[in-house]
Structures are given as structure tokens and as C-alpha cells.
Coordinates of C-alpha atoms in Angstrom, one line a residue:
M1 CA -9.5 18.6 6.4
T2 CA -5.8 18.9 8.1
D3 CA -3.5 15.8 8.9
K4 CA -3.1 15.4 12.3
T5 CA 0.8 13.7 13.3
F6 CA 0.5 10.6 15.9
S7 CA 3.8 9.5 17.9
A8 CA 4.1 5.7 19.2
D9 CA 3.1 7.5 22.3
E10 CA -0.3 8.1 22.0
A11 CA -1.8 4.5 22.4
I12 CA -5.1 3.2 22.5
S13 CA -6.2 -0.2 24.4
E14 CA -7.2 -3.5 22.8
A15 CA -10.4 -3.2 24.8
E16 CA -11.2 0.4 23.5
L17 CA -10.0 -0.2 20.0
D18 CA -12.5 -3.5 19.8
A19 CA -15.2 -1.4 21.1
L20 CA -14.8 1.0 17.9
R21 CA -14.3 -1.9 15.9
E22 CA -17.9 -3.2 17.1
S23 CA -19.6 0.2 16.8
A24 CA -18.4 0.3 12.8
K25 CA -19.2 -3.2 12.3
K26 CA -23.1 -2.9 13.7
R27 CA -22.9 0.5 11.6
T28 CA -22.0 -1.3 8.3
Y29 CA -24.3 -4.4 8.9
L30 CA -27.2 -2.1 9.6
A31 CA -26.7 -0.3 6.3
Y32 CA -26.5 -3.8 4.3
A33 CA -29.7 -4.9 5.9
L34 CA -31.6 -2.0 5.3
A35 CA -30.3 -1.9 1.8
A36 CA -31.7 -5.6 1.7
L37 CA -34.8 -4.8 3.0
A38 CA -35.5 -2.0 0.3
F39 CA -35.0 -4.4 -2.4
P40 CA -38.5 -6.2 -2.4
L41 CA -40.0 -2.7 -1.8
Y42 CA -38.0 -1.0 -4.9
W43 CA -39.1 -4.4 -6.9
W44 CA -42.9 -3.7 -6.2
L45 CA -42.8 0.0 -7.1
F46 CA -41.0 -1.1 -10.2
C47 CA -43.5 -3.4 -11.0
T48 CA -46.7 -1.5 -9.9
H49 CA -45.5 1.7 -11.8
E50 CA -43.3 0.8 -14.9
F51 CA -43.3 -2.6 -16.0
A52 CA -46.3 -4.6 -14.9
D53 CA -47.5 -5.8 -18.3
G54 CA -44.4 -6.2 -20.0
G55 CA -43.7 -10.2 -19.7
G56 CA -40.4 -11.8 -18.3
S57 CA -38.1 -9.2 -19.9
A58 CA -40.0 -6.4 -17.8
M59 CA -39.6 -8.7 -14.8
M60 CA -35.5 -8.7 -14.9
K61 CA -35.3 -5.1 -15.9
N62 CA -37.4 -4.6 -12.7
A63 CA -35.3 -6.8 -10.8
I64 CA -32.2 -5.1 -12.0
A65 CA -33.6 -1.6 -11.6
A66 CA -34.2 -2.4 -7.8
A67 CA -31.0 -4.0 -7.4
V68 CA -29.1 -0.7 -8.5
A69 CA -31.4 1.3 -6.2
S70 CA -30.6 -1.1 -3.3
A71 CA -26.9 -0.4 -4.0
G72 CA -27.6 3.3 -4.1
T73 CA -29.2 3.0 -1.0
F74 CA -26.4 1.0 1.0
G75 CA -24.1 4.0 -0.5
F76 CA -26.3 6.6 1.2
L77 CA -26.7 4.5 4.5
H78 CA -23.1 3.9 4.6
T79 CA -22.0 7.5 4.3
I80 CA -24.2 8.8 7.0
V81 CA -24.2 5.8 9.3
A82 CA -20.8 4.1 9.1
R83 CA -18.0 5.6 7.1
R84 CA -17.0 8.1 9.8
A85 CA -16.9 5.0 12.3
H86 CA -14.8 3.0 10.2
A87 CA -12.4 5.7 9.3
R88 CA -12.4 6.4 13.2
F89 CA -11.6 2.7 13.7
V90 CA -8.9 2.6 10.8
E91 CA -7.4 5.1 11.7
S92 CA -6.8 4.2 15.8
F93 CA -5.8 1.2 14.7
K94 CA -3.1 2.7 12.8
A95 CA -2.0 5.4 14.8
K96 CA -2.7 4.7 18.3
Y97 CA -2.2 0.8 18.1
V98 CA 0.2 -0.2 15.5
L99 CA 2.5 2.5 16.6
P100 CA 2.8 1.4 20.1
V101 CA 3.4 -2.2 18.9
I102 CA 6.1 -1.1 16.8
G103 CA 7.8 1.0 19.1
A104 CA 8.0 -1.6 22.0
L105 CA 9.9 -3.5 19.7
P106 CA 14.3 -3.6 19.5
G107 CA 15.4 -1.2 17.0
F108 CA 12.5 0.9 16.1
S109 CA 12.0 4.4 17.7
Q110 CA 10.9 8.1 17.1
L111 CA 8.1 6.7 15.2
E112 CA 5.4 9.1 13.6
F113 CA 2.1 8.7 11.3
R114 CA 0.1 11.3 9.2
S115 CA -3.0 9.8 7.9
R116 CA -3.1 11.8 4.8
E117 CA 0.4 12.5 3.7
G118 CA 2.7 10.4 1.6
F119 CA 5.4 10.2 -0.9
E120 CA 5.3 13.1 -3.7
W121 CA 4.9 12.1 -7.4
E122 CA 8.3 13.9 -8.2
E123 CA 9.8 11.7 -5.8
V124 CA 8.7 8.6 -6.9
R125 CA 9.7 9.3 -10.7
D126 CA 13.3 10.6 -9.8
A127 CA 13.7 7.3 -7.5
A128 CA 12.5 5.0 -10.8
V129 CA 11.4 2.4 -8.3
V130 CA 8.0 2.1 -10.1
K131 CA 6.0 3.9 -12.9
C132 CA 4.4 6.7 -11.2
G133 CA 1.4 7.8 -14.0
D134 CA -0.1 10.8 -14.3
K135 CA 0.6 13.2 -11.6
K136 CA -3.1 14.3 -11.4
Y137 CA -4.5 10.7 -10.7
F138 CA -1.4 9.9 -8.2
K139 CA -2.4 9.1 -4.8
R140 CA -0.6 8.5 -1.5
E141 CA -1.8 8.4 2.3
D142 CA -0.9 6.6 5.3
L143 CA 2.9 8.0 5.8
L144 CA 4.8 5.8 8.6
T145 CA 8.2 7.4 9.6
G146 CA 11.0 6.4 12.0
L147 CA 14.2 4.9 12.8
Y148 CA 15.3 1.2 12.8
E149 CA 18.6 0.3 13.5
G150 CA 19.9 3.7 13.2
V151 CA 18.3 3.8 9.6
R152 CA 15.9 6.5 9.1
F153 CA 12.9 5.2 6.9
R154 CA 9.5 6.4 5.1
I155 CA 6.8 3.9 4.4
S156 CA 3.4 5.3 2.8
D157 CA 0.6 3.3 0.5
V158 CA 1.0 4.9 -3.5
T159 CA -1.5 4.5 -5.9
A160 CA -0.2 5.3 -9.6
R161 CA -2.3 5.6 -12.5
R162 CA -2.6 6.9 -15.8
M163 CA -5.5 7.7 -18.7
V164 CA -5.1 5.7 -21.6
K165 CA -7.5 5.3 -24.6
K166 CA -9.0 2.0 -25.4
E167 CA -10.8 2.0 -28.6
K168 CA -13.1 5.0 -28.6
K169 CA -12.8 5.4 -24.7
R170 CA -10.7 6.8 -22.5
E171 CA -10.0 4.9 -19.1
L172 CA -7.7 4.9 -16.0
Q173 CA -5.1 2.2 -16.0
T174 CA -3.6 1.2 -12.7
L175 CA 0.4 1.1 -12.8
F176 CA 1.1 0.4 -9.1
D177 CA -0.6 0.0 -6.0
G178 CA 1.3 -1.0 -3.2
Q179 CA 3.6 0.5 -0.6
V180 CA 6.8 2.5 -1.5
M181 CA 9.4 2.8 1.2
C182 CA 12.9 5.0 1.9
F183 CA 15.8 4.4 3.9
S184 CA 18.5 6.1 4.4
R185 CA 21.6 6.4 7.1
F186 CA 23.5 9.5 8.6
D187 CA 26.7 9.3 7.0
D188 CA 28.0 8.6 3.6
T189 CA 29.9 5.3 4.4
K190 CA 27.6 3.0 2.7
K191 CA 26.2 4.6 -0.6
S192 CA 25.7 3.5 -4.3
D193 CA 27.6 5.5 -6.5
G194 CA 24.5 5.9 -9.3
F195 CA 21.4 4.0 -9.8
V196 CA 21.5 0.4 -9.2
Q197 CA 17.9 -1.3 -9.9
V198 CA 16.6 -4.7 -8.8
F199 CA 13.1 -5.8 -10.2
R200 CA 11.2 -8.8 -9.6
R201 CA 11.4 -10.7 -13.0
E202 CA 8.2 -11.7 -14.2
L203 CA 6.0 -9.8 -11.9
F204 CA 7.1 -6.1 -12.5
T205 CA 7.5 -5.9 -16.3
D206 CA 4.4 -3.1 -16.2
A207 CA 5.2 -1.6 -12.9
G208 CA 8.9 -1.2 -12.4
G209 CA 10.2 2.2 -12.9
A210 CA 12.6 3.4 -15.8
R211 CA 15.4 1.4 -16.4
A212 CA 19.3 2.4 -16.1
E213 CA 21.3 1.9 -19.2
H214 CA 23.4 -1.4 -17.9
K215 CA 21.5 -5.0 -17.9
I216 CA 23.7 -6.8 -15.3
M217 CA 23.9 -10.5 -14.8
T218 CA 25.1 -11.6 -11.2
E219 CA 27.1 -15.0 -10.3
N220 CA 23.5 -16.3 -8.6
A221 CA 21.6 -18.2 -11.0
A222 CA 18.5 -18.6 -8.7
F223 CA 18.8 -14.6 -8.1
N224 CA 19.2 -14.1 -12.1
D225 CA 16.0 -16.0 -12.7
K226 CA 13.7 -14.2 -10.3
F227 CA 14.9 -10.5 -10.8
N228 CA 16.0 -8.0 -13.5
V229 CA 19.1 -5.5 -12.6
F230 CA 19.7 -2.7 -14.2
A231 CA 22.8 0.1 -13.3
D232 CA 24.4 3.5 -14.4
D233 CA 28.0 1.8 -13.7
E234 CA 28.4 -1.9 -14.2
H235 CA 31.3 -1.8 -11.4
N236 CA 29.1 -0.2 -8.9
A237 CA 26.3 -2.8 -9.5
Y238 CA 28.8 -5.6 -8.7
Y239 CA 30.4 -3.7 -5.8
I240 CA 26.7 -3.1 -4.1
L241 CA 25.2 -6.8 -5.0
T242 CA 27.3 -8.8 -2.9
P243 CA 26.6 -12.5 -2.2
Q244 CA 25.3 -11.7 1.2
L245 CA 22.8 -8.5 -0.1
I246 CA 21.4 -10.8 -2.6
G247 CA 20.5 -13.0 -0.1
K248 CA 19.1 -10.8 1.8
I249 CA 16.9 -9.4 -1.1
M250 CA 15.7 -13.0 -1.5
E251 CA 14.9 -12.8 1.8
F252 CA 12.7 -9.8 1.6
S253 CA 11.1 -11.1 -1.7
D254 CA 9.9 -14.1 0.1
A255 CA 8.8 -12.3 3.3
A256 CA 6.7 -9.7 1.1
G257 CA 5.0 -12.4 -0.8
A258 CA 4.4 -10.3 -3.4
P259 CA 5.8 -8.3 -6.7
V260 CA 9.0 -5.8 -5.3
S261 CA 11.0 -3.2 -6.7
L262 CA 14.8 -2.0 -5.4
V263 CA 16.6 1.1 -5.9
F264 CA 19.9 1.8 -4.5
V265 CA 21.3 5.4 -5.0
G266 CA 23.6 7.8 -2.9
E267 CA 22.8 6.7 0.6
K268 CA 19.2 6.0 0.2
L269 CA 17.2 2.8 -0.7
Y270 CA 14.0 3.0 -2.2
A271 CA 11.5 -0.3 -2.3
A272 CA 8.2 -0.7 -3.3
V273 CA 6.0 -3.6 -2.7
E274 CA 2.8 -4.1 -4.8
R275 CA 0.7 -5.6 -2.2
R276 CA -2.5 -4.6 0.3
G277 CA -1.8 -1.5 2.5
M278 CA 0.3 -2.6 5.4
F279 CA -1.2 -2.7 8.6
V280 CA -4.7 -2.5 7.4
P281 CA -7.8 -3.8 9.5
V282 CA -10.7 -5.6 9.3
L283 CA -13.9 -5.1 11.1
D284 CA -14.7 -8.9 11.2
E285 CA -11.9 -9.9 13.5
P286 CA -10.8 -9.0 17.2
V287 CA -8.1 -7.0 17.2
G288 CA -6.4 -9.6 19.2
V289 CA -6.2 -12.0 16.3
Q290 CA -5.2 -8.6 14.1
K291 CA -2.1 -7.9 16.3
E292 CA -0.5 -11.5 15.1
R293 CA -0.6 -10.1 11.5
L294 CA 1.1 -7.1 12.1
G295 CA 4.1 -9.6 12.5
G296 CA 4.2 -10.5 8.7
D297 CA 4.0 -6.4 8.1
I298 CA 6.8 -5.5 10.4
A299 CA 9.2 -8.5 9.1
V300 CA 8.9 -6.8 5.7
L301 CA 9.8 -3.6 7.0
R302 CA 12.6 -4.9 8.9
K303 CA 14.0 -6.9 6.2
A304 CA 13.7 -3.8 3.6
A305 CA 15.8 -1.6 6.3
E306 CA 18.1 -4.5 6.7
L307 CA 19.2 -4.2 2.9
L308 CA 20.5 -1.1 3.4
I309 CA 22.2 -1.7 6.9
D310 CA 24.4 -4.5 4.9
L311 CA 25.5 -2.3 2.1
P312 CA 29.3 -2.8 2.0
E313 CA 31.6 0.0 3.8

């Protein structure tokens, strides 16, 4: 299925979006209701044909089997009744509602959204902003691109996983699940000569990317308590991490309300936030209520972009 590019000019009204939400909500609840109604039928069938004379143990087995069958029924009904309606609402919210909202704010322009694109595994690996795991299990989606105050940005949801062996079984281990962002300028007046990495200390132990050679300590004790800093070159690290920028990094971390990771390299800044997907709608709240939460997501994006804007000349 090919992806479609959406721009901030393709808007949908709040009323139209609420109608899509209500349709998806009713279809989802219908699938739940029918699956719940199917449970006693499945239980009766199992009691009648399988474990009628088995006592209490058989009754428990019947109940478990009926629950499994009901869950399968919900999955089937959701697929044929609700999934497309829910996907239509979510994509319309992100592409035709969020984009115009952001585009109307000062500083934002040239916004585009592609739901089935995102950061490539190789770029995440080379940026060393998070561990990227095995390429075959890497997932990306919901790519948002544009400009903020002259800084070009890209942001997408990313899930990085790897296959690990535990005892005699193999299972997928999630290394990172959140958003990766990249910000870049059109000139080279503000750039980092090599990698400068900033990882939230206690929360990014496992998810942070490969470390640069030198461990850096700044003059800000509060910052040192929260973050680990690594750099290819110590002088460059102190050049980049001015007191003003350190303050901005702490503001960004607070705004994200989640584990963060930053990498300054060349004229680019990569940022990662381990949190739910940005701009993700829910079925149970009117769109007008959900619009208020967009402010927090947009604030995270803004504060990350301002880190690059505030790099020393």
C-alpha cells in the first residue's frame, strides 16, 4: 500500500473529525459487545460437548477456553467492523487536523506528513542517539517534516528491537519505543565538530546509542546528576554545552516528561524521547478536548528545535 503525503493545507473540520471518531468508537464498542455476548455461548458449547462430567477443574477449563474463543471473536470482528474506521480517524487527526493546527502557529511552515515513512535504521544507527537493535525488527511510521524558525526538522515514531535468547527460548526485546527527531540548519555557522552525546542518566542506560570516547563533566551539578555526556573531543563538548544550552536541555527534558537522548553532530541535532506517539488521538474524548493536549506535544518539538537554534556561533 503506497503512502500519501499530506500538507498543512489539507484541513478537516473539528465536526467532521468528531463524526469519524464517533463512527470508529461505535464500531469498536460493537465488536466488544458481540464478543462479550459470545462468551456464555462458547462456555455452554464447551460444557455440553467436552467437559460436562469433569467437575470443578473442567469448569475452569471451559471458562478459559470460552474466554480465548471470545477474544478471538473480538479480534475477527474488530478487523472486519472497526479497524478501517479507526485507522481513518487516526490518520485524519494526524494529517488533516494536527498539521493545520501546528501550521497556524508562529515559526512553523512547510509541514508535511507521511504515515508509513520514518527514519531509516541506518540513520538511527549512525546517529547513535538510541540503540537500534536488529534491522529486520526495526519499525518506523508517522513522519512529520517541516521548518521551525529556519530549522528544518523531521520526527517519526521508532521502535527498535532485537532477538535475544532467554534460557531455552528466543524472544524480542524492545530497546527503544518512542520518537526520534532530527534538526538541521541551512548554514554551517553553528555546528559540532564530532559527536556530543547527552543521555538522561538513570533512564537511558539500556536505550542510549554507542558512546563516544570521552566522558564529560560540566560545571552544572544538577545537570551532571541527571545526564551522562560523552564526546569525541572534550574541547568541542565544552564549546557546545554552554550554560545557556544546558539550561535549555533541562527544560526540554522536563517538557518531554520522559527519558531523553541528544546527539549534536555537524550541523545536526538528533533527539529521542521514550514516550507514547506524539499527536495520538483516542476514541473516548471529543476532538476539542484532545486539542488541548496538542500543546504539550508541540512544546516538546519546539524546545528540541530551540536547542539547535541556541548553539554558539
